[in-house]
């Protein structure tokens, strides 16, 4: 799908009983007509890629929701109970709904650093390599999918506890002189940056900027309490610089 190699490249190699797992982007969903996944997952909705949709956020949300369009009551939609826009967009879908939550009881939920499925403990997040509440939510979504295929808790734990994350997505790159470095270049919108910043409780230096998409950096303010300095880059570096200065956070601007 959106990662690795295209679905069409191996359709002729599929055998009965094979399972396809794919990420489907908004750009792909815009043109689908008969696409019908047996299980569809929506982790969140937030403003992203609106430049591709004529700066129309509602159009973006409607296109994303097309992943459920052809599902029936025999198919499953796995949804984030924490994301109001996901809940609003999926009110009228026909699929059987299953929910995960990081704050309240659901089919799969997080409580006191433990992930439960049907009220039974499956994962202790303290033993995970990947960090952040969003990654706990991703794990819960994956558990709900795995359970539809009767995957055992032991197998789930073995995979989750050894998973180091996806390249460029809050990817731990190493530690030098006591400083940990993370590559989060996939965080191309405000929501992803909020998630990244909320994943750390220690003094943080953030590289912020990139293409000018008109996003409001003020939406980051509640998440900036641990940021001790900002490195501003890209087309919007001047706006980043002004934003950091408005918070009295030291900022270093680079033109690369």
mmCIF file of C-alpha atoms in Angstrom:
data_model
loop_
_atom_site.group_PDB
_atom_site.id
_atom_site.type_symbol
_atom_site.label_atom_id
_atom_site.label_comp_id
_atom_site.label_asym_id
_atom_site.label_seq_id
_atom_site.Cartn_x
_atom_site.Cartn_y
_atom_site.Cartn_z
ATOM 1 C CA UNK A 1 0.000 0.000 0.000
ATOM 2 C CA UNK A 2 1.447 3.299 1.159
ATOM 3 C CA UNK A 3 4.594 1.630 2.510
ATOM 4 C CA UNK A 4 7.097 -0.588 0.718
ATOM 5 C CA UNK A 5 5.632 -1.873 -2.541
ATOM 6 C CA UNK A 6 2.256 -1.574 -4.308
ATOM 7 C CA UNK A 7 -0.582 -4.025 -3.751
ATOM 8 C CA UNK A 8 -0.924 -4.699 -7.465
ATOM 9 C CA UNK A 9 2.648 -6.041 -7.589
ATOM 10 C CA UNK A 10 1.754 -9.295 -5.822
ATOM 11 C CA UNK A 11 -1.952 -9.863 -6.540
ATOM 12 C CA UNK A 12 -1.097 -12.701 -8.933
ATOM 13 C CA UNK A 13 0.880 -14.445 -6.174
ATOM 14 C CA UNK A 14 -1.909 -14.559 -3.578
ATOM 15 C CA UNK A 15 -3.179 -17.927 -2.369
ATOM 16 C CA UNK A 16 -6.353 -18.890 -0.546
ATOM 17 C CA UNK A 17 -6.045 -18.022 3.149
ATOM 18 C CA UNK A 18 -3.409 -15.315 2.662
ATOM 19 C CA UNK A 19 -3.826 -12.143 4.740
ATOM 20 C CA UNK A 20 -2.921 -8.723 3.335
ATOM 21 C CA UNK A 21 -2.015 -5.939 5.762
ATOM 22 C CA UNK A 22 -1.716 -2.517 4.169
ATOM 23 C CA UNK A 23 -1.662 1.179 4.953
ATOM 24 C CA UNK A 24 -3.992 3.107 2.664
ATOM 25 C CA UNK A 25 -3.314 6.820 2.215
ATOM 26 C CA UNK A 26 -5.869 9.541 1.585
ATOM 27 C CA UNK A 27 -4.437 9.974 -1.907
ATOM 28 C CA UNK A 28 -5.170 6.316 -2.638
ATOM 29 C CA UNK A 29 -8.606 6.368 -1.024
ATOM 30 C CA UNK A 30 -9.709 9.355 -3.079
ATOM 31 C CA UNK A 31 -10.062 7.201 -6.179
ATOM 32 C CA UNK A 32 -11.197 3.839 -4.765
ATOM 33 C CA UNK A 33 -14.560 2.443 -5.816
ATOM 34 C CA UNK A 34 -14.748 -1.242 -4.848
ATOM 35 C CA UNK A 35 -12.040 -1.443 -2.162
ATOM 36 C CA UNK A 36 -13.488 -3.421 0.766
ATOM 37 C CA UNK A 37 -11.216 -4.449 3.660
ATOM 38 C CA UNK A 38 -12.522 -7.118 6.039
ATOM 39 C CA UNK A 39 -10.986 -5.158 8.911
ATOM 40 C CA UNK A 40 -10.371 -1.407 8.676
ATOM 41 C CA UNK A 41 -8.539 0.643 11.289
ATOM 42 C CA UNK A 42 -8.754 4.396 11.846
ATOM 43 C CA UNK A 43 -6.321 5.549 14.530
ATOM 44 C CA UNK A 44 -7.105 9.271 14.399
ATOM 45 C CA UNK A 45 -8.217 12.198 12.285
ATOM 46 C CA UNK A 46 -6.506 15.577 12.342
ATOM 47 C CA UNK A 47 -5.729 18.292 9.825
ATOM 48 C CA UNK A 48 -3.156 16.974 7.350
ATOM 49 C CA UNK A 49 -2.564 16.953 3.589
ATOM 50 C CA UNK A 50 -5.256 19.611 3.188
ATOM 51 C CA UNK A 51 -3.159 21.226 0.448
ATOM 52 C CA UNK A 52 -3.928 18.097 -1.626
ATOM 53 C CA UNK A 53 -7.672 18.671 -1.036
ATOM 54 C CA UNK A 54 -7.894 22.375 -1.903
ATOM 55 C CA UNK A 55 -7.433 23.265 1.779
ATOM 56 C CA UNK A 56 -10.781 21.619 2.555
ATOM 57 C CA UNK A 57 -10.418 19.684 5.813
ATOM 58 C CA UNK A 58 -13.911 18.185 5.602
ATOM 59 C CA UNK A 59 -13.106 16.796 2.162
ATOM 60 C CA UNK A 60 -9.956 15.220 3.609
ATOM 61 C CA UNK A 61 -11.986 13.586 6.418
ATOM 62 C CA UNK A 62 -14.618 12.325 3.999
ATOM 63 C CA UNK A 63 -11.964 10.762 1.775
ATOM 64 C CA UNK A 64 -10.272 9.062 4.745
ATOM 65 C CA UNK A 65 -13.623 7.634 5.835
ATOM 66 C CA UNK A 66 -14.039 5.956 2.428
ATOM 67 C CA UNK A 67 -12.041 3.059 3.873
ATOM 68 C CA UNK A 68 -15.328 1.927 5.500
ATOM 69 C CA UNK A 69 -17.596 2.751 2.539
ATOM 70 C CA UNK A 70 -18.044 -0.769 1.153
ATOM 71 C CA UNK A 71 -17.931 -2.631 4.440
ATOM 72 C CA UNK A 72 -21.007 -4.527 5.640
ATOM 73 C CA UNK A 73 -22.151 -5.693 9.066
ATOM 74 C CA UNK A 74 -19.917 -8.739 8.526
ATOM 75 C CA UNK A 75 -16.811 -6.535 8.427
ATOM 76 C CA UNK A 76 -15.030 -4.819 11.320
ATOM 77 C CA UNK A 77 -14.107 -1.183 11.928
ATOM 78 C CA UNK A 78 -11.501 -0.596 14.648
ATOM 79 C CA UNK A 79 -11.763 2.945 15.961
ATOM 80 C CA UNK A 80 -10.072 5.281 18.442
ATOM 81 C CA UNK A 81 -12.562 6.139 21.181
ATOM 82 C CA UNK A 82 -10.358 9.122 22.120
ATOM 83 C CA UNK A 83 -10.751 10.916 18.795
ATOM 84 C CA UNK A 84 -14.052 12.775 18.469
ATOM 85 C CA UNK A 85 -13.648 13.376 14.762
ATOM 86 C CA UNK A 86 -13.198 9.652 14.159
ATOM 87 C CA UNK A 87 -16.387 8.979 16.106
ATOM 88 C CA UNK A 88 -18.295 11.694 14.237
ATOM 89 C CA UNK A 89 -17.141 10.503 10.817
ATOM 90 C CA UNK A 90 -18.043 6.848 11.494
ATOM 91 C CA UNK A 91 -21.514 7.320 13.015
ATOM 92 C CA UNK A 92 -23.315 5.889 10.013
ATOM 93 C CA UNK A 93 -20.967 3.162 8.788
ATOM 94 C CA UNK A 94 -22.399 -0.364 8.521
ATOM 95 C CA UNK A 95 -19.393 -2.209 9.954
ATOM 96 C CA UNK A 96 -19.246 -3.885 13.342
ATOM 97 C CA UNK A 97 -17.413 -1.337 15.506
ATOM 98 C CA UNK A 98 -14.656 -2.167 17.983
ATOM 99 C CA UNK A 99 -12.944 0.491 20.069
ATOM 100 C CA UNK A 100 -9.618 1.122 21.759
ATOM 101 C CA UNK A 101 -9.002 3.814 24.355
ATOM 102 C CA UNK A 102 -6.177 5.246 26.427
ATOM 103 C CA UNK A 103 -8.467 6.665 29.115
ATOM 104 C CA UNK A 104 -11.668 4.635 29.400
ATOM 105 C CA UNK A 105 -12.940 1.077 29.159
ATOM 106 C CA UNK A 106 -13.314 -0.290 25.639
ATOM 107 C CA UNK A 107 -12.722 -3.537 23.759
ATOM 108 C CA UNK A 108 -9.035 -2.781 24.276
ATOM 109 C CA UNK A 109 -7.910 -0.145 26.767
ATOM 110 C CA UNK A 110 -4.969 1.294 28.689
ATOM 111 C CA UNK A 111 -5.002 1.578 32.477
ATOM 112 C CA UNK A 112 -2.012 2.163 34.805
ATOM 113 C CA UNK A 113 0.491 1.338 32.046
ATOM 114 C CA UNK A 114 -1.226 -1.958 31.251
ATOM 115 C CA UNK A 115 -3.126 -2.743 28.044
ATOM 116 C CA UNK A 116 -6.199 -4.920 28.481
ATOM 117 C CA UNK A 117 -8.190 -6.846 25.891
ATOM 118 C CA UNK A 118 -11.675 -7.806 27.083
ATOM 119 C CA UNK A 119 -10.535 -6.861 30.619
ATOM 120 C CA UNK A 120 -7.598 -9.300 30.529
ATOM 121 C CA UNK A 121 -4.017 -8.018 30.762
ATOM 122 C CA UNK A 122 -2.013 -8.388 27.564
ATOM 123 C CA UNK A 123 0.824 -5.801 27.515
ATOM 124 C CA UNK A 124 2.732 -3.773 30.101
ATOM 125 C CA UNK A 125 3.756 -0.586 28.310
ATOM 126 C CA UNK A 126 6.804 -0.201 30.590
ATOM 127 C CA UNK A 127 8.303 -3.157 28.708
ATOM 128 C CA UNK A 128 7.805 -1.598 25.267
ATOM 129 C CA UNK A 129 10.729 -0.081 23.356
ATOM 130 C CA UNK A 130 8.559 2.473 21.560
ATOM 131 C CA UNK A 131 7.404 5.459 23.618
ATOM 132 C CA UNK A 132 4.353 7.702 23.857
ATOM 133 C CA UNK A 133 0.622 7.331 24.412
ATOM 134 C CA UNK A 134 0.057 7.307 20.652
ATOM 135 C CA UNK A 135 2.198 4.192 20.339
ATOM 136 C CA UNK A 136 0.199 2.519 23.102
ATOM 137 C CA UNK A 137 -2.910 3.366 21.063
ATOM 138 C CA UNK A 138 -1.296 1.918 17.924
ATOM 139 C CA UNK A 139 -0.522 -1.277 19.849
ATOM 140 C CA UNK A 140 -4.126 -1.511 21.043
ATOM 141 C CA UNK A 141 -5.390 -1.182 17.475
ATOM 142 C CA UNK A 142 -2.980 -3.924 16.383
ATOM 143 C CA UNK A 143 -4.096 -6.183 19.251
ATOM 144 C CA UNK A 144 -7.722 -5.820 18.168
ATOM 145 C CA UNK A 145 -6.749 -6.858 14.646
ATOM 146 C CA UNK A 146 -4.616 -9.765 15.872
ATOM 147 C CA UNK A 147 -7.404 -11.074 18.075
ATOM 148 C CA UNK A 148 -9.678 -11.386 15.033
ATOM 149 C CA UNK A 149 -7.174 -14.004 13.819
ATOM 150 C CA UNK A 150 -6.949 -15.728 17.230
ATOM 151 C CA UNK A 151 -3.340 -14.673 17.775
ATOM 152 C CA UNK A 152 -2.221 -15.654 21.286
ATOM 153 C CA UNK A 153 -1.154 -13.208 23.998
ATOM 154 C CA UNK A 154 2.307 -14.807 24.060
ATOM 155 C CA UNK A 155 2.865 -14.083 20.371
ATOM 156 C CA UNK A 156 1.515 -10.541 20.743
ATOM 157 C CA UNK A 157 3.865 -9.857 23.660
ATOM 158 C CA UNK A 158 6.873 -11.292 21.810
ATOM 159 C CA UNK A 159 6.253 -9.008 18.838
ATOM 160 C CA UNK A 160 5.366 -5.833 20.762
ATOM 161 C CA UNK A 161 8.215 -6.062 23.275
ATOM 162 C CA UNK A 162 10.757 -6.424 20.451
ATOM 163 C CA UNK A 163 9.290 -3.817 18.105
ATOM 164 C CA UNK A 164 11.612 -0.815 17.716
ATOM 165 C CA UNK A 165 9.224 1.336 15.698
ATOM 166 C CA UNK A 166 8.948 2.406 12.084
ATOM 167 C CA UNK A 167 11.731 4.359 10.398
ATOM 168 C CA UNK A 168 11.262 8.153 10.651
ATOM 169 C CA UNK A 169 8.330 7.877 13.095
ATOM 170 C CA UNK A 170 9.672 8.832 16.502
ATOM 171 C CA UNK A 171 12.475 6.428 15.667
ATOM 172 C CA UNK A 172 15.147 6.076 18.350
ATOM 173 C CA UNK A 173 18.470 6.687 16.591
ATOM 174 C CA UNK A 174 20.901 6.341 19.470
ATOM 175 C CA UNK A 175 22.384 8.012 22.526
ATOM 176 C CA UNK A 176 25.491 10.232 22.605
ATOM 177 C CA UNK A 177 26.903 11.625 25.847
ATOM 178 C CA UNK A 178 23.657 10.953 27.656
ATOM 179 C CA UNK A 179 21.498 12.644 24.978
ATOM 180 C CA UNK A 180 18.904 10.516 23.158
ATOM 181 C CA UNK A 181 18.187 11.305 19.516
ATOM 182 C CA UNK A 182 14.866 10.585 17.797
ATOM 183 C CA UNK A 183 14.041 10.863 14.096
ATOM 184 C CA UNK A 184 10.437 12.002 13.655
ATOM 185 C CA UNK A 185 10.534 13.396 10.130
ATOM 186 C CA UNK A 186 7.151 11.782 9.429
ATOM 187 C CA UNK A 187 5.615 14.339 11.829
ATOM 188 C CA UNK A 188 4.572 16.688 9.030
ATOM 189 C CA UNK A 189 1.584 18.282 10.782
ATOM 190 C CA UNK A 190 0.682 19.884 14.105
ATOM 191 C CA UNK A 191 -1.111 16.810 15.510
ATOM 192 C CA UNK A 192 1.864 14.510 14.944
ATOM 193 C CA UNK A 193 4.177 17.090 16.516
ATOM 194 C CA UNK A 194 1.889 17.388 19.547
ATOM 195 C CA UNK A 195 2.015 13.614 19.929
ATOM 196 C CA UNK A 196 5.803 13.574 19.669
ATOM 197 C CA UNK A 197 6.273 16.342 22.244
ATOM 198 C CA UNK A 198 3.874 14.666 24.670
ATOM 199 C CA UNK A 199 5.980 11.491 24.516
ATOM 200 C CA UNK A 200 8.869 13.050 26.481
ATOM 201 C CA UNK A 201 9.095 14.369 30.029
ATOM 202 C CA UNK A 202 12.735 15.485 29.906
ATOM 203 C CA UNK A 203 14.380 18.665 28.519
ATOM 204 C CA UNK A 204 13.919 18.536 24.744
ATOM 205 C CA UNK A 205 15.443 20.248 21.717
ATOM 206 C CA UNK A 206 13.108 20.195 18.719
ATOM 207 C CA UNK A 207 13.905 20.736 15.041
ATOM 208 C CA UNK A 208 10.787 22.450 13.704
ATOM 209 C CA UNK A 209 9.845 23.735 10.262
ATOM 210 C CA UNK A 210 9.730 22.496 6.700
ATOM 211 C CA UNK A 211 7.279 23.313 3.925
ATOM 212 C CA UNK A 212 5.000 26.296 4.443
ATOM 213 C CA UNK A 213 1.506 24.865 4.892
ATOM 214 C CA UNK A 214 0.109 27.691 6.991
ATOM 215 C CA UNK A 215 -0.273 25.584 10.118
ATOM 216 C CA UNK A 216 -0.792 27.394 13.418
ATOM 217 C CA UNK A 217 2.196 26.749 15.659
ATOM 218 C CA UNK A 218 0.301 28.200 18.615
ATOM 219 C CA UNK A 219 -1.502 24.859 18.795
ATOM 220 C CA UNK A 220 1.810 23.398 20.015
ATOM 221 C CA UNK A 221 2.034 25.701 23.045
ATOM 222 C CA UNK A 222 0.459 23.340 25.633
ATOM 223 C CA UNK A 223 3.031 20.714 24.602
ATOM 224 C CA UNK A 224 6.136 22.921 24.733
ATOM 225 C CA UNK A 225 6.762 22.881 28.500
ATOM 226 C CA UNK A 226 9.814 20.592 28.229
ATOM 227 C CA UNK A 227 11.299 22.292 25.158
ATOM 228 C CA UNK A 228 14.492 24.133 26.098
ATOM 229 C CA UNK A 229 15.398 25.279 22.572
ATOM 230 C CA UNK A 230 14.110 25.220 18.996
ATOM 231 C CA UNK A 231 15.994 24.780 15.723
ATOM 232 C CA UNK A 232 14.004 26.468 12.939
ATOM 233 C CA UNK A 233 14.409 25.166 9.378
ATOM 234 C CA UNK A 234 12.694 25.167 5.982
ATOM 235 C CA UNK A 235 10.344 27.545 4.218
ATOM 236 C CA UNK A 236 8.469 28.453 7.394
ATOM 237 C CA UNK A 237 11.581 28.963 9.541
ATOM 238 C CA UNK A 238 10.839 32.656 10.107
ATOM 239 C CA UNK A 239 7.398 31.850 11.509
ATOM 240 C CA UNK A 240 8.932 29.149 13.684
ATOM 241 C CA UNK A 241 11.527 31.642 14.906
ATOM 242 C CA UNK A 242 8.843 34.204 15.777
ATOM 243 C CA UNK A 243 6.795 31.537 17.542
ATOM 244 C CA UNK A 244 9.709 30.357 19.688
ATOM 245 C CA UNK A 245 10.581 33.925 20.600
ATOM 246 C CA UNK A 246 6.965 34.547 21.657
ATOM 247 C CA UNK A 247 7.420 31.748 24.219
ATOM 248 C CA UNK A 248 10.860 33.056 25.283
ATOM 249 C CA UNK A 249 12.437 29.788 24.095
ATOM 250 C CA UNK A 250 15.949 30.100 22.592
ATOM 251 C CA UNK A 251 15.809 29.515 18.843
ATOM 252 C CA UNK A 252 18.504 28.817 16.242
ATOM 253 C CA UNK A 253 17.554 29.369 12.593
ATOM 254 C CA UNK A 254 19.159 27.454 9.714
ATOM 255 C CA UNK A 255 18.512 27.697 5.975
ATOM 256 C CA UNK A 256 19.357 24.129 4.953
#
